[in-house]
Structure formats: structure tokens, C-alpha cells
Short mmCIF file of N, CA and C in Angstrom, two decimals:
data_model
loop_
_atom_site.label_atom_id
_atom_site.label_comp_id
_atom_site.label_asym_id
_atom_site.label_seq_id
_atom_site.Cartn_x
_atom_site.Cartn_y
_atom_site.Cartn_z
N MET E 800 70.63 49.69 21.49
CA MET E 800 70.80 49.19 22.87
C MET E 800 72.38 50.23 23.74
N SER E 801 72.38 50.17 24.94
CA SER E 801 72.66 50.72 25.60
C SER E 801 74.69 50.35 26.19
N MET E 802 75.39 50.80 26.10
CA MET E 802 76.89 50.65 26.17
C MET E 802 77.14 49.27 26.57
N LEU E 803 76.47 49.59 28.46
CA LEU E 803 76.20 48.09 29.18
C LEU E 803 76.24 46.67 28.24
N ASP E 804 74.39 47.12 27.71
CA ASP E 804 74.30 45.95 27.16
C ASP E 804 75.01 45.24 25.32
N ARG E 805 75.64 46.30 24.94
CA ARG E 805 76.17 45.69 24.12
C ARG E 805 76.93 45.01 24.78
N ILE E 806 78.54 45.41 25.30
CA ILE E 806 79.03 44.51 26.86
C ILE E 806 79.12 43.57 26.87
N LYS E 807 77.74 43.45 27.52
CA LYS E 807 77.26 42.01 27.76
C LYS E 807 76.89 40.87 26.65
N THR E 808 76.32 41.27 25.32
CA THR E 808 76.19 41.15 24.22
C THR E 808 77.52 40.36 24.18
N PHE E 809 78.91 40.97 23.79
CA PHE E 809 79.75 40.90 23.35
C PHE E 809 80.60 40.05 24.03
N LEU E 810 79.84 40.05 25.78
CA LEU E 810 80.68 38.76 26.42
C LEU E 810 80.64 37.51 26.49
N SER E 811 78.87 37.50 26.22
CA SER E 811 78.34 36.49 26.34
C SER E 811 78.47 35.75 24.97
N GLY E 812 78.99 36.46 24.13
CA GLY E 812 79.05 35.44 22.90
C GLY E 812 78.31 36.05 22.08
N THR E 813 77.44 36.31 21.54
CA THR E 813 76.05 36.62 21.42
C THR E 813 76.02 37.53 20.22
N ALA E 814 77.15 38.09 19.86
CA ALA E 814 77.33 39.63 19.09
C ALA E 814 76.63 39.36 17.91
N SER E 815 76.14 40.22 16.92
CA SER E 815 76.07 39.50 15.70
C SER E 815 76.84 40.37 14.69
N HIS E 816 78.06 41.17 15.47
CA HIS E 816 79.12 41.33 14.47
C HIS E 816 80.53 40.75 15.33
N GLN E 817 80.69 40.88 14.11
CA GLN E 817 82.76 39.34 14.25
C GLN E 817 83.55 40.47 15.28
N GLY E 818 83.81 40.13 16.13
CA GLY E 818 85.16 41.22 17.10
C GLY E 818 85.84 41.02 15.97
N ARG E 819 86.70 42.19 16.16
CA ARG E 819 88.36 42.72 15.35
C ARG E 819 88.95 42.39 16.92
N ARG E 820 89.87 42.02 16.42
CA ARG E 820 90.75 42.60 17.46
C ARG E 820 91.71 44.01 16.75
N PHE E 821 91.67 44.43 18.58
CA PHE E 821 92.55 45.58 18.58
C PHE E 821 93.47 45.99 18.40
N HIS E 822 94.75 46.79 18.05
CA HIS E 822 96.25 47.29 17.42
C HIS E 822 96.38 47.37 18.89
N ASN E 823 97.30 47.54 19.53
CA ASN E 823 98.05 47.76 21.07
C ASN E 823 98.17 49.09 20.82
N LEU E 824 98.44 50.00 20.02
CA LEU E 824 98.07 51.48 19.68
C LEU E 824 96.70 51.74 19.65
N GLU E 825 96.23 51.18 19.09
CA GLU E 825 94.57 51.53 19.64
C GLU E 825 93.41 51.50 20.76
N VAL E 826 94.58 50.48 21.20
CA VAL E 826 94.06 51.04 22.90
C VAL E 826 94.51 51.70 23.77
N ALA E 827 95.94 52.17 23.24
CA ALA E 827 97.01 53.01 24.10
C ALA E 827 96.08 54.14 23.57
N VAL E 828 95.94 54.71 22.67
CA VAL E 828 95.07 56.33 22.27
C VAL E 828 94.22 56.45 23.14
N ALA E 829 92.88 55.02 22.78
CA ALA E 829 92.15 54.96 23.85
C ALA E 829 92.04 55.64 25.07
N ALA E 830 93.06 54.43 25.95
CA ALA E 830 93.60 54.78 27.36
C ALA E 830 93.38 56.08 27.18
N LEU E 831 94.62 56.39 27.24
CA LEU E 831 94.79 58.17 26.86
C LEU E 831 94.07 59.23 27.04
N LEU E 832 93.13 58.90 26.32
CA LEU E 832 92.10 59.72 26.05
C LEU E 832 90.60 59.63 27.18
N VAL E 833 90.49 58.31 27.26
CA VAL E 833 89.90 57.80 28.40
C VAL E 833 90.96 58.53 29.96
N ARG E 834 91.47 58.36 30.04
CA ARG E 834 92.58 58.83 31.25
C ARG E 834 92.14 60.36 30.87
N ALA E 835 92.39 61.45 30.25
CA ALA E 835 92.05 62.45 30.02
C ALA E 835 91.32 63.31 30.84
N ALA E 836 89.94 62.12 30.57
CA ALA E 836 88.03 61.82 30.74
C ALA E 836 88.28 62.05 31.70
N THR E 837 89.20 61.20 32.66
CA THR E 837 88.37 60.79 34.01
C THR E 837 89.24 61.18 34.89
N THR E 838 90.22 61.83 34.90
CA THR E 838 91.09 62.36 35.74
C THR E 838 90.89 63.33 36.24
N ASP E 839 89.87 64.19 36.59
CA ASP E 839 89.03 65.25 37.15
C ASP E 839 88.11 64.51 37.70
N ALA E 840 87.73 62.82 37.53
CA ALA E 840 86.68 62.34 38.23
C ALA E 840 85.84 61.88 37.61
N GLU E 841 85.10 62.91 36.55
CA GLU E 841 84.14 63.25 35.99
C GLU E 841 84.27 62.69 34.82
N PHE E 842 83.46 61.91 34.40
CA PHE E 842 83.49 61.29 32.86
C PHE E 842 82.09 61.86 31.66
N ALA E 843 81.98 62.82 31.75
CA ALA E 843 81.54 63.93 31.23
C ALA E 843 80.68 63.29 30.01
N GLU E 844 79.56 63.24 29.78
CA GLU E 844 78.57 62.55 28.33
C GLU E 844 79.35 63.59 27.25
N ALA E 845 79.71 65.11 26.81
CA ALA E 845 80.46 65.38 26.28
C ALA E 845 81.87 65.17 26.03
N GLU E 846 82.59 64.78 27.20
CA GLU E 846 84.05 63.82 26.94
C GLU E 846 83.70 62.71 26.21
N ARG E 847 82.77 61.80 26.54
CA ARG E 847 82.46 60.62 26.63
C ARG E 847 82.50 61.00 24.66
N ASN E 848 81.79 61.29 23.89
CA ASN E 848 81.46 61.88 22.94
C ASN E 848 82.95 62.01 22.49
N ALA E 849 83.12 62.90 22.92
CA ALA E 849 84.86 63.22 21.79
C ALA E 849 85.37 62.28 21.94
N ILE E 850 85.32 61.97 22.89
CA ILE E 850 86.26 60.80 22.03
C ILE E 850 86.22 59.44 21.53
N ARG E 851 84.42 59.32 21.40
CA ARG E 851 83.81 58.25 20.62
C ARG E 851 84.07 58.84 19.31
N ARG E 852 83.78 60.35 18.94
CA ARG E 852 84.08 60.99 17.72
C ARG E 852 85.41 61.15 17.25
N ILE E 853 86.70 61.27 18.18
CA ILE E 853 87.82 60.56 17.75
C ILE E 853 88.63 59.61 17.82
N ILE E 854 87.89 58.96 18.11
CA ILE E 854 88.49 57.52 17.61
C ILE E 854 88.08 56.67 16.18
N ALA E 855 86.62 57.15 16.27
CA ALA E 855 86.45 56.77 14.64
C ALA E 855 86.71 57.57 13.91
N GLU E 856 87.63 59.29 14.07
CA GLU E 856 87.72 59.36 12.99
C GLU E 856 89.42 58.92 12.31
N SER E 857 90.08 58.82 13.52
CA SER E 857 91.45 58.73 13.69
C SER E 857 91.21 57.02 13.25
N PHE E 858 90.71 55.85 13.67
CA PHE E 858 90.75 54.27 12.89
C PHE E 858 89.65 54.31 12.54
N HIS E 859 89.13 54.79 11.40
CA HIS E 859 87.65 54.47 10.74
C HIS E 859 87.19 53.90 11.55
N LEU E 860 86.87 53.57 12.22
CA LEU E 860 85.22 52.27 12.99
C LEU E 860 84.84 52.41 12.65
N SER E 861 83.63 51.08 13.25
CA SER E 861 82.35 51.25 12.86
C SER E 861 81.73 52.31 14.14
N PRO E 862 80.50 52.41 14.95
CA PRO E 862 80.34 52.62 15.65
C PRO E 862 80.13 51.51 17.02
N TRP E 863 79.55 50.41 16.72
CA TRP E 863 80.38 49.11 17.40
C TRP E 863 81.10 49.07 17.58
N ASP E 864 82.58 49.05 16.97
CA ASP E 864 84.31 49.60 17.18
C ASP E 864 84.50 49.90 18.12
N VAL E 865 83.69 51.25 17.70
CA VAL E 865 84.91 52.17 18.19
C VAL E 865 83.62 51.78 20.52
N ASP E 866 82.57 51.21 20.29
CA ASP E 866 81.92 51.31 21.75
C ASP E 866 83.44 49.54 22.42
N ARG E 867 83.32 48.95 21.03
CA ARG E 867 84.37 47.83 22.33
C ARG E 867 85.04 48.42 22.52
N LEU E 868 85.98 49.65 21.69
CA LEU E 868 87.34 50.41 22.25
C LEU E 868 87.47 50.70 23.06
N VAL E 869 86.10 51.90 23.35
CA VAL E 869 86.48 52.75 24.77
C VAL E 869 86.28 51.35 25.51
N ALA E 870 85.10 50.54 25.56
CA ALA E 870 85.13 49.31 27.03
C ALA E 870 86.19 48.91 27.13
N GLU E 871 86.64 48.20 26.19
CA GLU E 871 88.30 47.33 26.38
C GLU E 871 89.36 48.36 27.47
N ALA E 872 89.28 50.05 26.15
CA ALA E 872 89.94 51.02 26.75
C ALA E 872 89.74 51.80 28.59
N GLU E 873 88.55 51.78 28.95
CA GLU E 873 88.32 51.70 30.15
C GLU E 873 88.35 50.79 31.12
N ALA E 874 88.58 49.24 30.50
CA ALA E 874 88.51 47.92 31.39
C ALA E 874 90.23 48.20 31.76
N GLU E 875 91.30 48.64 30.63
CA GLU E 875 92.60 48.32 31.09
C GLU E 875 93.16 49.31 31.37
N GLU E 876 92.68 50.74 31.16
CA GLU E 876 92.96 51.79 31.94
C GLU E 876 92.94 51.60 33.37
N ALA E 877 91.75 51.16 33.72
CA ALA E 877 90.46 50.43 35.42
C ALA E 877 91.77 49.96 36.19
N ARG E 878 92.53 48.98 35.05
CA ARG E 878 93.05 47.99 35.74
C ARG E 878 94.57 48.23 36.02
N THR E 879 95.70 49.20 34.88
CA THR E 879 96.32 49.06 35.33
C THR E 879 96.57 50.64 36.00
N MET E 880 96.42 51.73 35.05
CA MET E 880 96.40 53.11 35.91
C MET E 880 98.32 53.25 35.37
N ASP E 881 98.75 52.88 34.47
CA ASP E 881 100.04 53.06 33.88
C ASP E 881 100.25 54.04 32.83
N LEU E 882 100.54 54.94 32.87
CA LEU E 882 100.66 55.72 31.75
C LEU E 882 102.22 55.50 30.75
N PHE E 883 103.35 54.74 31.60
CA PHE E 883 103.63 54.32 31.06
C PHE E 883 103.74 53.12 29.56
N ARG E 884 102.57 52.56 30.09
CA ARG E 884 102.32 51.15 29.15
C ARG E 884 102.20 51.33 27.79
N TRP E 885 101.57 53.24 27.77
CA TRP E 885 100.72 53.62 27.11
C TRP E 885 101.58 54.68 26.26
N THR E 886 101.75 55.49 27.06
CA THR E 886 103.53 56.52 25.86
C THR E 886 104.25 55.67 25.60
N GLN E 887 105.07 54.61 25.56
CA GLN E 887 105.97 53.35 25.22
C GLN E 887 105.25 53.42 24.19
N ALA E 888 103.90 52.35 23.46
CA ALA E 888 103.32 52.26 22.81
C ALA E 888 103.49 53.32 21.51
N ILE E 889 103.50 54.55 22.04
CA ILE E 889 103.01 55.46 20.85
C ILE E 889 104.34 56.35 20.84
N LYS E 890 105.68 56.27 21.64
CA LYS E 890 106.92 56.93 21.99
C LYS E 890 107.51 55.71 20.24
N ARG E 891 107.18 54.69 19.81
CA ARG E 891 107.32 53.50 18.93
C ARG E 891 106.58 53.48 17.99
N ASP E 892 105.74 53.63 17.66
CA ASP E 892 104.54 53.72 16.38
C ASP E 892 104.45 55.00 16.44
N TYR E 893 104.61 56.08 16.45
CA TYR E 893 103.83 57.46 16.00
C TYR E 893 105.42 58.04 15.89
N ASP E 894 104.88 59.28 14.88
CA ASP E 894 105.90 60.14 14.56
C ASP E 894 105.39 61.27 15.04
N GLU E 895 106.69 62.25 15.40
CA GLU E 895 106.85 63.48 15.78
C GLU E 895 105.00 64.01 15.28
N GLN E 896 104.36 64.39 14.81
CA GLN E 896 103.28 64.64 14.19
C GLN E 896 102.33 63.73 15.27
N GLU E 897 102.34 62.68 14.54
CA GLU E 897 101.09 62.54 15.06
C GLU E 897 101.24 62.78 16.65
N ARG E 898 102.28 62.06 17.35
CA ARG E 898 101.82 62.27 18.57
C ARG E 898 101.78 64.22 18.90
N ILE E 899 101.57 64.74 18.49
CA ILE E 899 101.26 66.48 18.87
C ILE E 899 100.07 66.37 18.31
N ALA E 900 99.25 65.50 16.75
CA ALA E 900 98.57 65.30 16.83
C ALA E 900 97.26 64.65 18.43
N LEU E 901 98.52 63.87 18.44
CA LEU E 901 97.23 62.82 19.77
C LEU E 901 97.05 63.92 21.32
N ILE E 902 98.35 64.33 21.31
CA ILE E 902 98.32 65.85 22.37
C ILE E 902 96.70 66.90 22.49
N GLU E 903 97.22 66.84 20.99
CA GLU E 903 95.93 67.67 20.82
C GLU E 903 94.48 67.49 20.45
N LYS E 904 94.47 65.71 20.53
CA LYS E 904 93.18 65.39 20.29
C LYS E 904 92.75 65.21 22.01
N MET E 905 94.03 64.57 22.97
CA MET E 905 93.78 64.80 24.13
C MET E 905 93.12 65.79 24.69
N TRP E 906 93.71 67.61 24.74
CA TRP E 906 93.47 68.59 24.57
C TRP E 906 91.59 68.53 24.74
N GLU E 907 91.57 68.49 23.56
CA GLU E 907 90.23 68.50 22.81
C GLU E 907 89.23 67.68 23.99
N VAL E 908 89.80 66.39 24.15
CA VAL E 908 88.94 65.08 25.60
C VAL E 908 89.01 66.70 26.01
N VAL E 909 90.08 67.02 27.53
CA VAL E 909 89.85 67.55 28.60
C VAL E 909 88.55 69.19 28.60
N TYR E 910 88.99 70.10 27.07
CA TYR E 910 88.11 70.57 26.93
C TYR E 910 86.47 70.54 26.32
N ALA E 911 86.18 69.72 26.63
CA ALA E 911 84.60 69.00 25.90
C ALA E 911 83.33 69.17 26.79
N ASP E 912 84.11 69.29 28.05
CA ASP E 912 83.02 69.60 28.76
C ASP E 912 83.30 71.40 29.81
N GLY E 913 84.02 72.37 28.04
CA GLY E 913 84.49 73.43 29.11
C GLY E 913 85.19 73.66 29.71
N VAL E 914 85.38 72.58 30.88
CA VAL E 914 86.36 73.28 31.98
C VAL E 914 87.99 72.06 31.38
N LEU E 915 89.21 73.08 32.22
CA LEU E 915 89.85 72.19 32.20
C LEU E 915 90.77 72.87 33.31
N ASP E 916 90.25 71.63 34.08
CA ASP E 916 90.57 71.07 35.81
C ASP E 916 92.45 71.09 35.80
N ASP E 917 92.66 71.10 36.55
CA ASP E 917 94.18 71.22 36.89
C ASP E 917 95.16 70.17 37.43
N PHE E 918 94.39 69.32 37.85
CA PHE E 918 94.72 67.31 37.63
C PHE E 918 94.59 67.12 35.47
N GLU E 919 93.55 67.93 35.17
CA GLU E 919 93.79 67.72 33.68
C GLU E 919 94.70 68.02 32.81
N ALA E 920 95.25 69.19 32.99
CA ALA E 920 96.46 70.13 32.63
C ALA E 920 97.85 69.13 32.51
N ASN E 921 97.81 68.77 34.52
CA ASN E 921 98.92 68.57 34.89
C ASN E 921 99.76 66.55 34.55
N LEU E 922 98.15 66.02 33.55
CA LEU E 922 98.52 65.22 32.67
C LEU E 922 98.79 65.62 32.09
N LEU E 923 98.05 66.43 31.63
CA LEU E 923 98.70 66.97 29.33
C LEU E 923 99.92 67.23 29.42
N ARG E 924 100.34 67.57 30.36
CA ARG E 924 102.13 67.93 30.37
C ARG E 924 102.94 67.12 31.27
N ARG E 925 102.22 65.88 31.63
CA ARG E 925 103.75 64.36 31.88
C ARG E 925 103.17 64.45 30.45
N VAL E 926 101.73 63.78 30.13
CA VAL E 926 101.97 63.36 28.51
C VAL E 926 102.94 63.34 27.48
N ALA E 927 102.81 64.52 27.59
CA ALA E 927 103.69 65.64 26.84
C ALA E 927 105.20 65.39 26.74
N GLY E 928 105.54 65.18 28.14
CA GLY E 928 106.92 65.55 28.31
C GLY E 928 107.02 63.61 27.92
N LEU E 929 106.10 62.54 28.03
CA LEU E 929 106.76 61.16 27.80
C LEU E 929 106.83 60.63 26.54
N ILE E 930 106.16 61.69 26.06
CA ILE E 930 105.83 61.40 24.36
C ILE E 930 106.77 62.43 23.61
N TYR E 931 107.76 62.83 24.44
CA TYR E 931 108.38 64.46 23.47
C TYR E 931 107.70 65.32 22.57
N VAL E 932 106.37 65.85 23.51
CA VAL E 932 106.06 66.70 22.60
C VAL E 932 106.34 68.03 23.42
N PRO E 933 107.25 68.33 22.73
CA PRO E 933 107.89 69.79 23.49
C PRO E 933 106.90 70.83 24.24
N ASP E 934 106.99 71.98 24.86
CA ASP E 934 105.49 71.71 25.63
C ASP E 934 105.10 73.12 25.27
N ARG E 935 106.33 73.97 23.88
CA ARG E 935 105.74 75.15 23.43
C ARG E 935 104.75 73.99 21.44
N GLU E 936 105.10 73.51 21.98
CA GLU E 936 103.78 72.50 20.24
C GLU E 936 102.68 72.15 21.31
N SER E 937 102.75 71.43 22.54
CA SER E 937 101.56 71.15 23.02
C SER E 937 100.12 72.58 23.59
N GLY E 938 101.06 73.54 23.84
CA GLY E 938 100.58 74.93 24.30
C GLY E 938 99.56 75.50 22.93
N GLN E 939 100.65 75.01 21.86
CA GLN E 939 99.75 75.17 20.28
C GLN E 939 98.98 74.40 20.89
N ALA E 940 98.92 73.07 20.28
CA ALA E 940 97.75 72.50 20.23
C ALA E 940 96.27 72.89 20.93
N ARG E 941 96.95 73.04 22.37
CA ARG E 941 95.98 73.84 23.19
C ARG E 941 95.04 74.59 22.85
N GLN E 942 96.04 75.78 22.61
CA GLN E 942 95.24 76.67 21.59
C GLN E 942 93.89 76.63 20.50
N ARG E 943 95.54 75.36 19.60
CA ARG E 943 94.41 75.26 18.51
C ARG E 943 93.00 74.42 18.64
N VAL E 944 92.71 73.99 20.11
CA VAL E 944 91.78 73.95 19.93
C VAL E 944 90.33 75.00 20.56
N MET E 945 91.52 75.37 22.31
CA MET E 945 90.63 76.80 22.24
C MET E 945 89.69 76.92 21.34
N ALA E 946 90.28 77.95 20.49
CA ALA E 946 89.82 78.39 19.40
C ALA E 946 88.76 77.75 17.88
N ARG E 947 89.21 76.73 18.00
CA ARG E 947 87.71 75.97 17.85
C ARG E 947 86.83 75.09 18.47
N LEU E 948 87.06 74.99 19.68
CA LEU E 948 86.05 74.91 20.55
C LEU E 948 85.29 76.44 21.38
N GLY E 949 85.56 77.95 20.86
CA GLY E 949 85.92 78.55 20.70
C GLY E 949 85.93 79.03 22.70
N ILE E 950 86.68 78.89 23.15
CA ILE E 950 86.78 79.65 24.82
C ILE E 950 87.72 79.43 24.82
N GLU E 951 87.69 81.14 25.60
CA GLU E 951 88.61 82.12 25.90
C GLU E 951 89.86 81.87 26.66
N PRO E 952 90.75 82.18 25.76
CA PRO E 952 91.70 82.04 27.39
C PRO E 952 91.84 82.66 28.75
N ARG E 953 92.45 82.25 29.90
CA ARG E 953 92.45 82.97 31.40
C ARG E 953 93.09 84.06 31.34
N ARG E 954 92.81 85.14 31.79
CA ARG E 954 93.97 86.47 32.16
C ARG E 954 94.05 86.24 33.23
#
């Protein structure tokens, strides 16, 4: 069943799973990951897969709930395009280490397609500033992701 079919099934009320409501924090994290993936105007399958894996691991969700959360985040992101809303939830509910971990997850999404676009780098700087992650910590998170993915730094 494709994601579109799952969304249609869910919206029509014929879903076989009992749907859970997502916390604002879950939607905020997913929306920021979606924003990171779509900032370069391409939502590559590698980025989508990275988001699905990160969300499943972060929130211990079933594949069905991951699909629902990503769909909700995409819809909310398309509707609002407001970083402030998402970053406020993160600042309020995440401690410093969790905020750094989120920035690392965002770096992982933007590097999932193997290319860092200038718009993506700018988004990461803005989000890091809005959630009070120092440049040094964001840079270290970026380096960890690059090392994990085997990406060589540009010289």
C-alpha cells in the first residue's frame, strides 16, 4: 500500500489500526526534518528514508504511525512554513543534549542524498540559532554525520 493510499484510508476512517494522536513535539521534530529535506526543492527517496528511520528510532513508532506522522508533518509544514512554531516546541521540551541531537539528525537528513545545498546549510544555521545550539556544537554534529556517512569535507 502506497503512502497516498494509507493517507486516503486513514482520512476515510477505514484504517485498520487505531490511530494515535501525535504530541506537538513529535510533529515539530518531524516538520523540521521534512523542512531540512525539502529546502533544496527536492525530496529525494534517500531523505525520505532517513526521516522515516530517524522518526521510528526517536519516538519508537510503528511503520504505520511513522507514515502518519510524516504525512501530518508534511501537511503542517506546507500549511505554515513557520520555523518559529517548531523551534519554540523544541526549546520548551528538549534539553541541550536533545537539541544538539536534533541538529545532528537534521544534518543526517540533508546529507542523505550526498549533497549539501547552500539553502540546507542556511536552514541548519538558522534552526541551530533558534534552538540555542552553538555553532561549534552544530559543526561537531555535522562532522559526526559526515564521518558516519563517509562524506569527505570540502577543501
